[in-house]
Short mmCIF file of C-alpha atoms in Angstrom, two decimals:
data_model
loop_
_atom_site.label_atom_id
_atom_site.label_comp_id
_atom_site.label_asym_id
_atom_site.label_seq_id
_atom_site.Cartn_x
_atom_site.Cartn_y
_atom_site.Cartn_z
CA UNK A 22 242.50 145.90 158.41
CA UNK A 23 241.09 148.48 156.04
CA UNK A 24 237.32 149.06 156.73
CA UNK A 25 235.28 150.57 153.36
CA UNK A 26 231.91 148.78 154.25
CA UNK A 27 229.95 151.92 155.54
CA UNK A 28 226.68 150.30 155.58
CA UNK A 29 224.40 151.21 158.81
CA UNK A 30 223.14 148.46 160.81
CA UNK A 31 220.01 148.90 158.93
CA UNK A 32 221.29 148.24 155.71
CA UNK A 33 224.31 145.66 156.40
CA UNK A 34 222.78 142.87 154.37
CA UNK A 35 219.75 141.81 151.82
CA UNK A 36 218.92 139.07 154.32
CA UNK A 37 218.77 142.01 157.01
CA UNK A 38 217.12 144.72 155.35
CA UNK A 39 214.21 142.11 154.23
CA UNK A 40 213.81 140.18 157.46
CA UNK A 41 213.41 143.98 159.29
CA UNK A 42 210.74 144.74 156.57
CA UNK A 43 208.97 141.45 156.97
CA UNK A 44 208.28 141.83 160.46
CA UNK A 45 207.30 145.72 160.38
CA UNK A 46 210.38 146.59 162.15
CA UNK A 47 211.82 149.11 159.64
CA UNK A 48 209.80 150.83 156.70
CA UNK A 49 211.53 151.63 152.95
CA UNK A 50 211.48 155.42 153.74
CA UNK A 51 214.27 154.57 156.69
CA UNK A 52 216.33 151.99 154.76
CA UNK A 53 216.42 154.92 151.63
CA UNK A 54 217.28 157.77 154.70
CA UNK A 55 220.79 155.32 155.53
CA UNK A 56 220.96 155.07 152.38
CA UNK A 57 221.16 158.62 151.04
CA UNK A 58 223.29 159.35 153.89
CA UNK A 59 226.02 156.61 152.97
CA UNK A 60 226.00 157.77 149.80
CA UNK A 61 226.44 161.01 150.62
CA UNK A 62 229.71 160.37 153.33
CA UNK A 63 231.68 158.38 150.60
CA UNK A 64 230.92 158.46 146.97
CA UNK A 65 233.11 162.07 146.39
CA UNK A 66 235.58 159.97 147.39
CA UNK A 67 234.74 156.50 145.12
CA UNK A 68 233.00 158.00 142.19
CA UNK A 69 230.74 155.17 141.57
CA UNK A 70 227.83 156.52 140.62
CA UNK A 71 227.10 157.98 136.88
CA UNK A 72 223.69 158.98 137.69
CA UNK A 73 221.95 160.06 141.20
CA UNK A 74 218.23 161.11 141.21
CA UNK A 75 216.71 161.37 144.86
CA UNK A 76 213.51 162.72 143.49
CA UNK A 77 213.00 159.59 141.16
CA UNK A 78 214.00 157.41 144.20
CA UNK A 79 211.12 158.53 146.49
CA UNK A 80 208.53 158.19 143.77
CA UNK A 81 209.70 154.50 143.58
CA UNK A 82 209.18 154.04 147.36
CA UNK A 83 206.07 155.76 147.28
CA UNK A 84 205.15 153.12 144.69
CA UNK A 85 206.20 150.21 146.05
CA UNK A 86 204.66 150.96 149.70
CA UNK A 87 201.28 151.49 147.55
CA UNK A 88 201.42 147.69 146.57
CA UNK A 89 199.15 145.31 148.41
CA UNK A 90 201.30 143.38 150.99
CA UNK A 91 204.77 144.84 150.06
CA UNK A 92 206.35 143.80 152.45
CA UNK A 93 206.25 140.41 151.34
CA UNK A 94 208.40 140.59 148.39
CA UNK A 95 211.78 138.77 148.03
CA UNK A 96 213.59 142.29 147.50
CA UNK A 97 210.94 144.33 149.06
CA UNK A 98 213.02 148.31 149.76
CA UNK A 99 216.32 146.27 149.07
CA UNK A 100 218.49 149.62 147.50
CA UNK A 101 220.21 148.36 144.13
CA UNK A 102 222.72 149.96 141.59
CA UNK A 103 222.24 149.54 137.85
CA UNK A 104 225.50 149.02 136.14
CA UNK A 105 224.67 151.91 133.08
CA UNK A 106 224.96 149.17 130.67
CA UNK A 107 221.18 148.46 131.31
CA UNK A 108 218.24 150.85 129.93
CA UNK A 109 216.22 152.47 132.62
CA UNK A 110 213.00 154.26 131.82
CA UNK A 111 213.64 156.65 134.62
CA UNK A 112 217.23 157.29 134.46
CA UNK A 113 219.89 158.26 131.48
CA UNK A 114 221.51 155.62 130.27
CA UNK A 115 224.81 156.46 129.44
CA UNK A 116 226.66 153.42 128.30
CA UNK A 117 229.63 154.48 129.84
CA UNK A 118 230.11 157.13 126.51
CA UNK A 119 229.56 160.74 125.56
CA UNK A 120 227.99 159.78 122.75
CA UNK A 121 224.74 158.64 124.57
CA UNK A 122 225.11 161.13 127.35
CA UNK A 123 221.86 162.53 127.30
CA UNK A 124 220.13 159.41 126.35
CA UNK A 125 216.71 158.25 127.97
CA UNK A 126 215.52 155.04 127.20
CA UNK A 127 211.37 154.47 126.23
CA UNK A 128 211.81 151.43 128.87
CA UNK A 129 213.61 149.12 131.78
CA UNK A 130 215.50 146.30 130.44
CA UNK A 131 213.95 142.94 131.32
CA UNK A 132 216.18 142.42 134.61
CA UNK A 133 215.81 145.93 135.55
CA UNK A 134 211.77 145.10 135.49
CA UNK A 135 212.40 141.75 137.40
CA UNK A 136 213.87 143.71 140.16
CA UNK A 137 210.99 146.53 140.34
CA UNK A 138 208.81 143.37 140.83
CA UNK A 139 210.85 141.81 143.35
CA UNK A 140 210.20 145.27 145.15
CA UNK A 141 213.80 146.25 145.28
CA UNK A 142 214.69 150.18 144.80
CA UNK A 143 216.99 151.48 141.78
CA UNK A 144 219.13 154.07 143.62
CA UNK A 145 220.94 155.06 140.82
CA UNK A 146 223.21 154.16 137.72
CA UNK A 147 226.36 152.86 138.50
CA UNK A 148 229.36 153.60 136.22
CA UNK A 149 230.60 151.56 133.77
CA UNK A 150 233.89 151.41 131.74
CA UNK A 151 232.61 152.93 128.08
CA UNK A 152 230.55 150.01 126.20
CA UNK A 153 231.72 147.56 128.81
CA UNK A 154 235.10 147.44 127.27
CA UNK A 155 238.20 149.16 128.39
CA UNK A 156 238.35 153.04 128.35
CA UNK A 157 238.11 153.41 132.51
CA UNK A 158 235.54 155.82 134.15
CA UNK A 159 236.13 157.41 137.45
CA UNK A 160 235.14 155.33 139.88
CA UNK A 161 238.17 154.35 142.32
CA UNK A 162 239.02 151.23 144.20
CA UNK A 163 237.80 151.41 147.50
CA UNK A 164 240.57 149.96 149.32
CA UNK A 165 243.31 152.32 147.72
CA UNK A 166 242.13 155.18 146.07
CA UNK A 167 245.15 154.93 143.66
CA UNK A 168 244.16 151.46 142.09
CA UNK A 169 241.58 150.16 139.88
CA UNK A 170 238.32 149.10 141.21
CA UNK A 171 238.22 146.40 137.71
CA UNK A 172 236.31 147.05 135.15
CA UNK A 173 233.92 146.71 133.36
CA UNK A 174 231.40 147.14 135.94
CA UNK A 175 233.31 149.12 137.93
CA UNK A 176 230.81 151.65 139.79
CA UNK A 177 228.64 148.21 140.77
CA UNK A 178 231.86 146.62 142.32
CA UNK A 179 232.96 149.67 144.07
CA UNK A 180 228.97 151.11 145.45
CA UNK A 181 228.53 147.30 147.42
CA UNK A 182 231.90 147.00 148.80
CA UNK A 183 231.96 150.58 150.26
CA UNK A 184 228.21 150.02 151.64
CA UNK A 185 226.60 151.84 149.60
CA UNK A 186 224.25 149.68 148.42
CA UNK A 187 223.98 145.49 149.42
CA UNK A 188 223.58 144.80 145.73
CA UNK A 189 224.52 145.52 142.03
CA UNK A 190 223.65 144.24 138.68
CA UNK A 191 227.13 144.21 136.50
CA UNK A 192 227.51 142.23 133.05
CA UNK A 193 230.42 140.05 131.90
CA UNK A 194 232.04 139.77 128.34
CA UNK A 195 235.49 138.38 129.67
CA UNK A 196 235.53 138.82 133.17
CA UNK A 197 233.73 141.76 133.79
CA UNK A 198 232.16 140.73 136.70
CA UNK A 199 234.55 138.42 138.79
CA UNK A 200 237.51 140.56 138.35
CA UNK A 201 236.05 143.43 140.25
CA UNK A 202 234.58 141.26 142.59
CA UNK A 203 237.74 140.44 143.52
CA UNK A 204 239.33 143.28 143.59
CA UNK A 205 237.08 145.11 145.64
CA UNK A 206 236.74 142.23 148.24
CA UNK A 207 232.74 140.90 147.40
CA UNK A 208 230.82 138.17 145.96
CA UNK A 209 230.77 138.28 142.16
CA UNK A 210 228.35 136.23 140.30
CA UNK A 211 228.46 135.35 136.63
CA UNK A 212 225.27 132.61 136.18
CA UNK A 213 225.67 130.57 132.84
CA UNK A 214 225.07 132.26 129.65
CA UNK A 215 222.17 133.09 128.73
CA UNK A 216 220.55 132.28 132.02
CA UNK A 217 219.31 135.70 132.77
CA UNK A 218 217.42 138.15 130.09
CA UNK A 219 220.03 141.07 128.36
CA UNK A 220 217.15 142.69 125.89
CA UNK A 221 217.14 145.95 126.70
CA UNK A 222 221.44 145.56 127.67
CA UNK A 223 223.57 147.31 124.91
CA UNK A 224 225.69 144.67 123.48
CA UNK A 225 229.00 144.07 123.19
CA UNK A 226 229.54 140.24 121.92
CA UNK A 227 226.43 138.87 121.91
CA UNK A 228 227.33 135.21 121.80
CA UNK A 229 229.67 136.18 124.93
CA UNK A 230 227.99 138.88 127.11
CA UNK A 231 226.34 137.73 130.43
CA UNK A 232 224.37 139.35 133.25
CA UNK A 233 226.69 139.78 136.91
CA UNK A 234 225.27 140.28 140.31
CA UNK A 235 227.48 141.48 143.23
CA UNK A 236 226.94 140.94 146.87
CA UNK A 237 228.73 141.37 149.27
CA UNK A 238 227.74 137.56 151.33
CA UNK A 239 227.31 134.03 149.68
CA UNK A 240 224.36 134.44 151.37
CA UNK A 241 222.80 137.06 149.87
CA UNK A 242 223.76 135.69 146.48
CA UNK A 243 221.75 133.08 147.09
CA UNK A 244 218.51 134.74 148.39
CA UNK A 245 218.87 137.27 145.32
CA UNK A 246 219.35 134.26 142.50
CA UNK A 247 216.22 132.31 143.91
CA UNK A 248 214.25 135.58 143.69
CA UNK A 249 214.70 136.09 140.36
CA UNK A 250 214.50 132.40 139.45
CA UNK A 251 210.95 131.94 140.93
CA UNK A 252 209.61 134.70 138.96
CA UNK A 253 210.23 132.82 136.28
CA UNK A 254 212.97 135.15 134.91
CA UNK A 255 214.84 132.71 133.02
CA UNK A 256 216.08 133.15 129.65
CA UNK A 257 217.17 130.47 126.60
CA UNK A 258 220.16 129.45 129.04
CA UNK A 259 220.04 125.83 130.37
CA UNK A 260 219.12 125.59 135.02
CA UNK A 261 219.32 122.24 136.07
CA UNK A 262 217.90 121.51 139.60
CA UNK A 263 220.45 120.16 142.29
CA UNK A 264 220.17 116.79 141.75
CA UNK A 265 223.29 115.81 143.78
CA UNK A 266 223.89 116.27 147.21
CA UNK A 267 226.79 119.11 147.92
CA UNK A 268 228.59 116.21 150.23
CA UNK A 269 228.94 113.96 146.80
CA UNK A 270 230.53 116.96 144.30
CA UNK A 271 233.62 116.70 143.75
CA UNK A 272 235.92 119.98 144.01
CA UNK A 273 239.49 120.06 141.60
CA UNK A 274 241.79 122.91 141.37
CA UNK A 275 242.74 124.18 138.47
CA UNK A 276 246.16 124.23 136.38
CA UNK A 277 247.46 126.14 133.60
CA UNK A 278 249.61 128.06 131.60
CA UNK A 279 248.40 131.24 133.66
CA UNK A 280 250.71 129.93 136.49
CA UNK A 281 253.79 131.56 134.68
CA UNK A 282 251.93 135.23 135.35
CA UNK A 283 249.81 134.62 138.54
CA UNK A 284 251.19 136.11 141.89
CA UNK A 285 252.50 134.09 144.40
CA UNK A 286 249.18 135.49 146.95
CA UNK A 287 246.51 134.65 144.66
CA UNK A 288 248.13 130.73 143.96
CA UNK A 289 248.28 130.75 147.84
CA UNK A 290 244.38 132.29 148.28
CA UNK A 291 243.56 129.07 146.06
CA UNK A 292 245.47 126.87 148.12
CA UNK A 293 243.85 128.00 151.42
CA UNK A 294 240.33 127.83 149.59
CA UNK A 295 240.79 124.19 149.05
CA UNK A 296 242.39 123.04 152.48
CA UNK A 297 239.72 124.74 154.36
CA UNK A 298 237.24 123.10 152.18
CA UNK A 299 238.69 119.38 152.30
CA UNK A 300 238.20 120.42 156.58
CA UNK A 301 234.70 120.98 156.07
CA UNK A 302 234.46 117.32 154.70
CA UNK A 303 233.88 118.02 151.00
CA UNK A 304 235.23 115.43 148.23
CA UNK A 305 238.32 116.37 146.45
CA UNK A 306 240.17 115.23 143.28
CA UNK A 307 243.52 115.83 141.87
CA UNK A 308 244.60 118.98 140.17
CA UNK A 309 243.11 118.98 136.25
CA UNK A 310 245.40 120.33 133.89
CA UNK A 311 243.57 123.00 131.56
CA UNK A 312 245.19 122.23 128.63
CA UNK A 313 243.09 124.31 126.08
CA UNK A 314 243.07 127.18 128.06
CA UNK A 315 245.59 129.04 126.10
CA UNK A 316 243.32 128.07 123.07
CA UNK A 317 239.43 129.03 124.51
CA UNK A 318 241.58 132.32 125.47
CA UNK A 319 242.61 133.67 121.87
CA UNK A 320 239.08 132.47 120.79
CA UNK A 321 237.42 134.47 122.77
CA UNK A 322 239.54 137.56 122.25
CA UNK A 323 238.56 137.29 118.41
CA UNK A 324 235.00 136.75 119.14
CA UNK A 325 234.72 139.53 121.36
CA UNK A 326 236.15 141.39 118.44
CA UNK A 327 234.30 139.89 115.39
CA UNK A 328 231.45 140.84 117.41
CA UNK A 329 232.14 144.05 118.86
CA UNK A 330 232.40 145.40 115.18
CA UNK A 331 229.03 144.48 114.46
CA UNK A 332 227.29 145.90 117.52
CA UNK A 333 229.53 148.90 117.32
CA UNK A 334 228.80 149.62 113.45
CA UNK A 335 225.91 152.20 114.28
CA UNK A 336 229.06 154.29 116.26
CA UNK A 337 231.76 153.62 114.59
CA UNK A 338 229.69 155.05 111.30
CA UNK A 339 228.26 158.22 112.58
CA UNK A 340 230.24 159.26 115.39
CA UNK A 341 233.57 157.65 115.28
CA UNK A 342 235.35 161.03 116.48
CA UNK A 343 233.48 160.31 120.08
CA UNK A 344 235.00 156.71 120.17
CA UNK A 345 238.24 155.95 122.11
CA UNK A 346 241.32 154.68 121.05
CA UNK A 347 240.32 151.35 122.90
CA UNK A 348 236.65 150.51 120.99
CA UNK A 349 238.15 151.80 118.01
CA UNK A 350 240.96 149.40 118.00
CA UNK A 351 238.47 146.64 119.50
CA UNK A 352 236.42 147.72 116.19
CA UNK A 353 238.81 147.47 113.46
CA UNK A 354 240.47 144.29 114.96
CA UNK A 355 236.87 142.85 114.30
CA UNK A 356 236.85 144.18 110.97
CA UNK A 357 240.58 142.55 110.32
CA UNK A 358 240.18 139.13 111.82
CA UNK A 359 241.59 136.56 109.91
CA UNK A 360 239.58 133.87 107.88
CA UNK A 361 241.69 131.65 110.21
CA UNK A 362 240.68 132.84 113.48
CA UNK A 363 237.51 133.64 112.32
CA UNK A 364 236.87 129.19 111.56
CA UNK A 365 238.71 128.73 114.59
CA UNK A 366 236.55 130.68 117.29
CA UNK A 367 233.12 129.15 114.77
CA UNK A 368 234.55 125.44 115.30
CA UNK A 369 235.05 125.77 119.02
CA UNK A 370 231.75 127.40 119.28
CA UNK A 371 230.11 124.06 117.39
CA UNK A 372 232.12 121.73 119.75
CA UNK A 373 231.52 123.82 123.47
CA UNK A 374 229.73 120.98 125.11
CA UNK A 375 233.27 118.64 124.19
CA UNK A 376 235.60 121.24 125.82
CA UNK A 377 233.43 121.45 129.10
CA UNK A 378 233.35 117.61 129.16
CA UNK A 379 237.53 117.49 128.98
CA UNK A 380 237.67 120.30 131.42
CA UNK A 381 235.43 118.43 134.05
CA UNK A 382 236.35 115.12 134.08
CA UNK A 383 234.86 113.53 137.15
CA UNK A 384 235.15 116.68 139.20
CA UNK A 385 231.84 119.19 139.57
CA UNK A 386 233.32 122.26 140.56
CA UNK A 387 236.90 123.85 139.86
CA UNK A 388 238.98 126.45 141.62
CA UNK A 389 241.10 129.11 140.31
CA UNK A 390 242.57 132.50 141.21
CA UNK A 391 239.96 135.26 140.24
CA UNK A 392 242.80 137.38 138.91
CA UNK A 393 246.18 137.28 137.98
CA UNK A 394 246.99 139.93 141.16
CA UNK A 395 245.71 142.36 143.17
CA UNK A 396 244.00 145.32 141.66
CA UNK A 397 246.97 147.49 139.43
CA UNK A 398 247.36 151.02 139.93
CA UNK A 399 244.74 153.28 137.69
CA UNK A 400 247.30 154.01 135.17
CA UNK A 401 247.61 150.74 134.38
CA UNK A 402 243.90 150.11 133.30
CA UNK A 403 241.49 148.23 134.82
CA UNK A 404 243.22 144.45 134.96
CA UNK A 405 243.82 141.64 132.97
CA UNK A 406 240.99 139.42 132.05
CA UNK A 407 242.54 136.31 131.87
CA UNK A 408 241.24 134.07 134.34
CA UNK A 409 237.72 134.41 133.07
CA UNK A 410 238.59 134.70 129.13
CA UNK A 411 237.92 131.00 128.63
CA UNK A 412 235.02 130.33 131.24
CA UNK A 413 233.42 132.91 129.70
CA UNK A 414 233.17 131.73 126.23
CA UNK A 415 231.95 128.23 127.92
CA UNK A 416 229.09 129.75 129.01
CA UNK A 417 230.10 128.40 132.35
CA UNK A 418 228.69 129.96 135.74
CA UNK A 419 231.39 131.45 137.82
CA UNK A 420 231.57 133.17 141.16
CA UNK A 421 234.41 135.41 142.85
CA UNK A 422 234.69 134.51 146.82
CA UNK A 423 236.45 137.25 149.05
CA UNK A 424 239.52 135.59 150.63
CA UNK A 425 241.44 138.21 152.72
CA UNK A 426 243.55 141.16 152.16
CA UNK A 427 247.04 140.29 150.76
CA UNK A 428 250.40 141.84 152.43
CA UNK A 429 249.49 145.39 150.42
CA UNK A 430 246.03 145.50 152.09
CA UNK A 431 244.28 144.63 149.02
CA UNK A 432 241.21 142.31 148.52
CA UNK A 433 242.33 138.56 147.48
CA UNK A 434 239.81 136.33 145.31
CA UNK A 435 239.12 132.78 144.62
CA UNK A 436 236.88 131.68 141.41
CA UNK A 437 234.99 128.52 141.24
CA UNK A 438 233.43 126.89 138.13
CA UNK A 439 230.59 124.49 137.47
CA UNK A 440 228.81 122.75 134.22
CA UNK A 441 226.88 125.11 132.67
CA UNK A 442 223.15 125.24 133.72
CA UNK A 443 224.74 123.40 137.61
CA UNK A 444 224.01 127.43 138.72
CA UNK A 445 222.53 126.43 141.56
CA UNK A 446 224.73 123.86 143.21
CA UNK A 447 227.59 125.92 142.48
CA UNK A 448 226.24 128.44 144.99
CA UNK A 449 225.06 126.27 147.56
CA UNK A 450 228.95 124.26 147.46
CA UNK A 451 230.66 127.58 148.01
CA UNK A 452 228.20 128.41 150.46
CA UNK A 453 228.61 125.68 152.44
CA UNK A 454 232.37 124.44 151.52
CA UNK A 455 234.07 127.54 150.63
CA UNK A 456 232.85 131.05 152.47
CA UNK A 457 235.24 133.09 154.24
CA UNK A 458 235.38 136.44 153.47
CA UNK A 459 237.93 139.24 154.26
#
């Protein structure tokens, strides 16, 4: 099996690199020495990173280690990449386009802040596909340097799996953040919308776009969520407490009309999911038939759009020439949408709560593939969205479990749902119930 985790001993895990800093066993100027040094072996190779500052680095150590009891904090030296969606005082912020290449922001965006307080270290911006859309960046997938790593938050995907760093913050429009979860072969975590803060996060469809956090362990998921959710970072999005024990949920798969396009491997990745989580004793229902999934899909494709040409006006007015062919399309699609779809996409939005009832049923938590296959070749773009079009515009949480290589040594993922606001229980259920890894 392909190896691309390159992450020393020091810096294997969250849980590892805080448990060694607890205890006075490892100081932040060590865990940002591995770091530097993984960095420096593989990213010529991945491209993930935008923006590298070493200099701006050790001033945040030396101002973390100045903070009384440091090495208490939940994230205390943990390295982290910002997806370059998300403003940083002390870094460009590129947006994934020329147009902003020299731009500095006056200050952090609110989850960027969260994580200075946790005590964790921003190594660097990671790249992103331009305005979280389509037009690819660099950054390579880093079991096959001839495919995709997904996109949009493609540098955050690719920097975890390969070692580089044990977490990422990513964002997710349509499935920004589980499909390159799974196709690099880590944890992907899409909390409900509106859960975590975006000011300071440039836009795409507001009513849509999400904060993502990659792992690379259910485990570390976990101890990164509850971080941020006891410092009280929680925005207008509903977080209901776990009210039900994990042995009484009730797991479903999911059915569609996606099953006419999915690979055989990633039905099969599904299937295994669910047998090995019936073995671990945990309640099962029949299969649910998603019958407005073809329907939540086309409505969020024109919503993305409507929106897009609203938070894109500023560019598309004063320097359209620096605009790909994708956003520009994305653009005037918005500006071209039909009364029709327009109603339809504002009617669904009015009635959400009615299609997450009829998708649930009785069960609490649904299984799907992440993806329709493994990651494509980079000529073919960064992968479909389709899986995730429909959660997405739900507001659901979602995660993206690694679930082996398939037969072309490629990362295979599973994606499990919940109510919105059950954030919470969905992790601990696939923490207990569903992790396997590669």
């Amino acid at each position: 099996m392909t190896v691309v985790n390159k992450a020393t001993d020091n810096t294997q895990s969250i849980k590892t690199i805080t448990e060694k800093i607890r205890a006075g066993d490892l100081g932040a100027i060590e865990i940002i020495e591995d770091t530097r040094q993984v960095i420096s072996d593989i990213d010529g190779g991945v491209k993930a990173w935008q923006s590298l500052d070493w200099d701006k680095v050790n001033r945040q150590v030396d101002l973390l280690i100045s903070r009384p009891n440091w090495r208490s904090l939940p994230l205390a030296a943990v390295p982290i990449a910002v997806k370059d969606l998300y403003d940083t005082a002390d870094f460009v912020t590129t947006y994934g386009s020329e147009i902003y290449k020299e731009h500095m922001p006056a200050a952090d965006a609110g989850l960027v802040s969260i994580m200075r307080a946790l005590g964790a270290i921003i190594i660097g911006k990671a790249v992103t596909t331009e305005f979280a859309f389509w037009q690819a960046g660099p950054t390579v997938n880093p079991y096959d340097h001839s495919r995709t790593p997904g996109g949009s938050s493609s540098g955050s995907a690719a920097a975890v799996a390969t070692g580089m760093v044990p977490l990422a913050l990513g964002s997710q429009t349509a499935a920004s953040t589980i499909r390159p979860a799974s196709y690099c072969g880590i944890v992907g975590f899409k909390p409900s919308l509106g859960l975590l803060p975006l000011d300071g996060v440039k836009a795409l469809a507001p009513s849509l776009d999400t904060a993502g956090l990659f792992t690379r362990s259910i485990t570390d998921m976990i101890m990164v969520f509850n971080a941020i959710i006891a410092k009280g970072a929680i925005g207008q999005g509903p977080l209901n407490s776990v009210s039900k024990p994990l042995s009484e949920l009730v797991l479903s798969k999911l059915a569609g009309t996606w099953e006419k396009q999915v690979k055989p491997a990633c039905l099969e990745t599904v299937d295994l999911c669910h047998t090995l989580a019936t073995a671990k004793g945990c309640k099962t229902a029949k299969t649910i038939e998603f019958k407005n999934f073809d329907r939540l899909t086309d409505d969020q494709i024109a919503l993305m759009a409507a929106e897009a040409s609203n938070s894109f006006d500023f560019e598309w007015q004063t320097a359209h020439g620096k605009l790909s062919d994708h956003i520009k399309r994305l653009i005037s699609d918005g500006q071209q949408l039909t009364a029709e779809s327009r109603t339809r996409f504002e009617e669904t939005q009015k009635t959400i709560e009615q299609f997450e009832k009829n998708l649930f049923g009785q069960s609490d938590i649904l299984i799907c593939p992440s993806t329709l296959d493994t990651a494509p070749e980079l000529a073919d773009g960064t992968g479909s969205p389709l899986m995730s079009r429909a959660f997405t515009l739900l507001g659901l949480p979602s995660l993206s479990l690694p679930y082996g290589l398939a037969d072309n040594g490629l990362p295979l993922g599973v994606q499990v749902v919940a109510r919105r606001g059950n954030d919470l229980s969905l992790l601990l259920f696939a923490e207990k119930y569903l992790d396997k890894g590669l």
